[in-house]
Amino acid sequence: YGTSAARADILSVALLVGVFWITGKHPRWSGHLILAAFAVINILTVYVYRGDKQIGYELAELTSRRTMANSGWQMITYHEFFSNNPLTYFSHYKIINWLIEYPYDLPLARLIGQYSGGSETNSNAHVWADGFAGAGLAGILLESIALGLVLWIIDSTARPFDMRVSATMVALYAVYLSNLGLGSALVGGG
């Protein structure tokens, strides 16, 4: 956390242990149980917040805001900005900008952060906001197809292995996709 400011990394050990345990104990229902565990954590966060606002705030920041609430807000912001300004046509990715000129002076996350009112804020969002910045609604479709292909490759290559190991290996990338574009999440978690 200290080097990349990725708050999700603080709880990554608990997440990985939880995914490993749930997929080992209940492989058939593991997806539902992991989703239920996140719901319980969010409900507990509300109760902690009611009792101790400071601890509840920090817990919400770690568990809810960045992975869920912030994503919706960021999508609205990206939509608002790129509905009224030039799309990037994915030139915000280094390889693409060799072919297509990036239309802005600031990196994408910093651009949206500045638009949102923070001069030094990095407002990175999730895979679909990144797609919208790239090509509008068609970009969301393109990112979805690319994500589907990546998930299909992961599923196909993981079949011969123990589900506990495979699920644990990709668990953090699921969290990263709620906060980063597909390229950033796959290349290095940001």
Coordinates of C-alpha atoms in Angstrom, one line a residue:
Y1 CA 0.0 0.0 0.0
G2 CA 2.8 2.4 0.9
T3 CA 4.3 2.3 -2.6
S4 CA 1.2 2.3 -4.8
A5 CA -1.6 3.7 -2.6
A6 CA -3.8 0.7 -3.6
R7 CA -6.1 0.4 -0.6
A8 CA -7.4 -3.0 -1.8
D9 CA -3.9 -4.4 -1.2
I10 CA -4.2 -3.8 2.5
L11 CA -6.9 -6.4 2.7
S12 CA -5.5 -8.6 0.0
V13 CA -4.2 -11.3 2.3
A14 CA -7.7 -11.7 3.9
L15 CA -9.3 -11.7 0.5
L16 CA -7.0 -14.4 -0.8
V17 CA -7.3 -16.6 2.3
G18 CA -11.1 -16.2 2.1
V19 CA -11.3 -17.1 -1.6
F20 CA -9.0 -20.1 -1.1
W21 CA -11.1 -21.3 1.9
I22 CA -14.5 -20.8 0.4
T23 CA -13.6 -22.4 -3.0
G24 CA -12.1 -25.4 -1.1
K25 CA -15.0 -25.9 1.2
H26 CA -17.9 -25.2 -1.2
P27 CA -16.6 -25.2 -4.8
R28 CA -20.1 -25.4 -6.3
W29 CA -21.4 -22.4 -4.4
S30 CA -18.2 -20.4 -4.1
G31 CA -19.3 -17.5 -6.3
H32 CA -22.5 -17.0 -4.4
L33 CA -20.7 -17.3 -1.0
I34 CA -18.0 -14.8 -2.0
L35 CA -20.7 -12.4 -3.1
A36 CA -22.6 -13.0 0.2
A37 CA -19.4 -12.4 2.2
F38 CA -18.9 -9.0 0.5
A39 CA -22.6 -8.2 1.3
V40 CA -22.0 -9.1 5.0
I41 CA -18.8 -7.1 5.2
N42 CA -20.7 -4.0 3.8
I43 CA -23.6 -4.5 6.2
L44 CA -21.1 -4.8 9.1
T45 CA -19.4 -1.6 7.9
V46 CA -22.7 0.3 8.3
Y47 CA -23.1 -1.0 11.9
V48 CA -19.5 -0.2 12.8
Y49 CA -20.0 3.3 11.3
R50 CA -23.1 3.9 13.5
G51 CA -21.0 3.1 16.6
D52 CA -17.7 4.7 15.8
K53 CA -17.7 7.1 12.8
Q54 CA -13.9 7.2 12.5
I55 CA -13.3 3.4 12.4
G56 CA -16.5 3.0 10.3
Y57 CA -15.2 5.6 7.8
E58 CA -11.8 3.9 7.4
L59 CA -13.5 0.4 7.1
A60 CA -15.9 1.8 4.5
E61 CA -13.0 3.3 2.6
L62 CA -11.2 -0.1 2.5
T63 CA -14.2 -2.3 1.8
S64 CA -17.0 -0.4 0.0
R65 CA -16.2 3.0 -1.4
R66 CA -13.4 2.2 -3.7
T67 CA -14.6 -1.1 -4.9
M68 CA -18.3 -0.3 -5.3
A69 CA -19.6 3.2 -4.6
N70 CA -16.8 5.0 -6.3
S71 CA -17.1 3.0 -9.5
G72 CA -20.7 4.2 -10.1
W73 CA -19.8 7.8 -9.5
Q74 CA -16.7 7.5 -11.7
M75 CA -18.8 6.1 -14.6
I76 CA -21.1 9.1 -14.4
T77 CA -18.1 11.4 -14.4
Y78 CA -16.4 9.7 -17.4
H79 CA -19.7 9.7 -19.2
E80 CA -20.3 13.3 -18.6
F81 CA -16.8 14.3 -19.6
F82 CA -16.5 12.2 -22.7
S83 CA -20.0 12.9 -24.0
N84 CA -18.8 16.6 -24.3
N85 CA -15.1 16.2 -25.2
P86 CA -13.1 14.1 -27.7
L87 CA -12.8 10.4 -27.1
T88 CA -9.3 8.9 -26.7
Y89 CA -9.9 6.0 -29.2
F90 CA -7.8 4.0 -26.6
S91 CA -4.8 6.2 -27.2
H92 CA -4.6 6.5 -23.4
Y93 CA -2.9 3.1 -23.7
K94 CA 0.8 3.4 -24.5
I95 CA 0.8 0.9 -27.5
I96 CA -2.2 2.5 -29.1
N97 CA -0.9 6.1 -28.8
W98 CA 2.0 5.1 -31.1
L99 CA -0.7 4.9 -33.8
I100 CA -3.3 7.4 -32.6
E101 CA -2.5 10.7 -31.0
Y102 CA -3.8 11.1 -27.5
P103 CA -5.9 14.3 -27.5
Y104 CA -5.1 15.6 -24.0
D105 CA -2.1 17.0 -22.1
L106 CA -2.8 15.0 -18.9
P107 CA -3.0 11.2 -18.4
L108 CA -6.6 9.9 -18.4
A109 CA -7.0 9.4 -14.7
R110 CA -5.5 12.8 -13.9
L111 CA -7.6 14.5 -16.6
I112 CA -10.8 13.2 -15.0
G113 CA -9.5 14.0 -11.6
Q114 CA -9.0 17.6 -12.6
Y115 CA -12.4 17.7 -14.3
S116 CA -13.9 16.5 -11.0
G117 CA -12.3 19.4 -9.1
G118 CA -9.1 17.9 -7.8
S119 CA -5.9 19.4 -9.4
E120 CA -3.7 16.4 -8.3
T121 CA -6.4 13.7 -8.1
N122 CA -6.1 10.5 -10.1
S123 CA -9.7 9.5 -10.9
N124 CA -9.1 6.1 -12.4
A125 CA -12.2 4.0 -12.8
H126 CA -13.3 0.6 -13.9
V127 CA -13.0 -1.4 -17.1
W128 CA -16.3 0.1 -18.6
A129 CA -15.5 3.7 -17.8
D130 CA -12.1 3.1 -19.5
G131 CA -13.9 1.7 -22.5
F132 CA -16.3 4.7 -22.6
A133 CA -13.3 7.1 -22.6
G134 CA -11.9 5.1 -25.5
A135 CA -14.9 4.9 -27.8
G136 CA -18.1 5.8 -26.1
L137 CA -20.8 3.1 -25.9
A138 CA -18.9 1.1 -28.5
G139 CA -15.9 1.2 -26.2
I140 CA -17.9 -0.4 -23.4
L141 CA -18.8 -3.2 -25.8
L142 CA -15.2 -3.6 -27.0
E143 CA -13.9 -3.7 -23.4
S144 CA -16.6 -6.3 -22.5
I145 CA -15.6 -8.5 -25.4
A146 CA -11.9 -8.2 -24.5
L147 CA -12.7 -8.9 -20.9
G148 CA -14.8 -11.9 -21.9
L149 CA -11.9 -13.2 -24.0
V150 CA -9.5 -12.8 -21.1
L151 CA -11.9 -14.6 -18.8
W152 CA -12.4 -17.4 -21.3
I153 CA -8.7 -17.9 -21.6
I154 CA -8.3 -17.9 -17.8
D155 CA -11.1 -20.4 -17.5
S156 CA -9.8 -22.6 -20.3
T157 CA -6.2 -22.7 -18.9
A158 CA -7.4 -23.1 -15.3
R159 CA -9.6 -26.2 -15.8
P160 CA -6.9 -28.8 -15.1
F161 CA -5.9 -27.1 -11.9
D162 CA -7.4 -27.1 -8.4
M163 CA -10.1 -24.4 -8.3
R164 CA -8.8 -23.1 -5.0
V165 CA -5.5 -22.2 -6.6
S166 CA -7.0 -20.8 -9.8
A167 CA -9.6 -18.7 -8.0
T168 CA -7.1 -17.3 -5.5
M169 CA -4.7 -16.4 -8.4
V170 CA -7.3 -14.2 -10.1
A171 CA -9.1 -12.8 -7.1
L172 CA -7.1 -9.6 -6.8
Y173 CA -7.6 -8.9 -10.5
A174 CA -11.3 -8.9 -10.0
V175 CA -10.8 -6.2 -7.4
Y176 CA -8.5 -4.3 -9.8
L177 CA -11.0 -4.4 -12.6
S178 CA -13.4 -2.5 -10.3
N179 CA -10.8 0.3 -10.2
L180 CA -8.8 0.1 -13.4
G181 CA -9.1 -0.4 -17.1
L182 CA -8.5 -3.9 -18.5
G183 CA -5.0 -3.1 -19.9
S184 CA -3.8 -1.6 -16.6
A185 CA -5.2 -4.4 -14.5
L186 CA -3.6 -7.1 -16.7
V187 CA -0.3 -5.5 -17.2
G188 CA 0.5 -4.7 -13.6
G189 CA -2.4 -3.8 -11.4
G190 CA -2.2 -0.1 -12.3

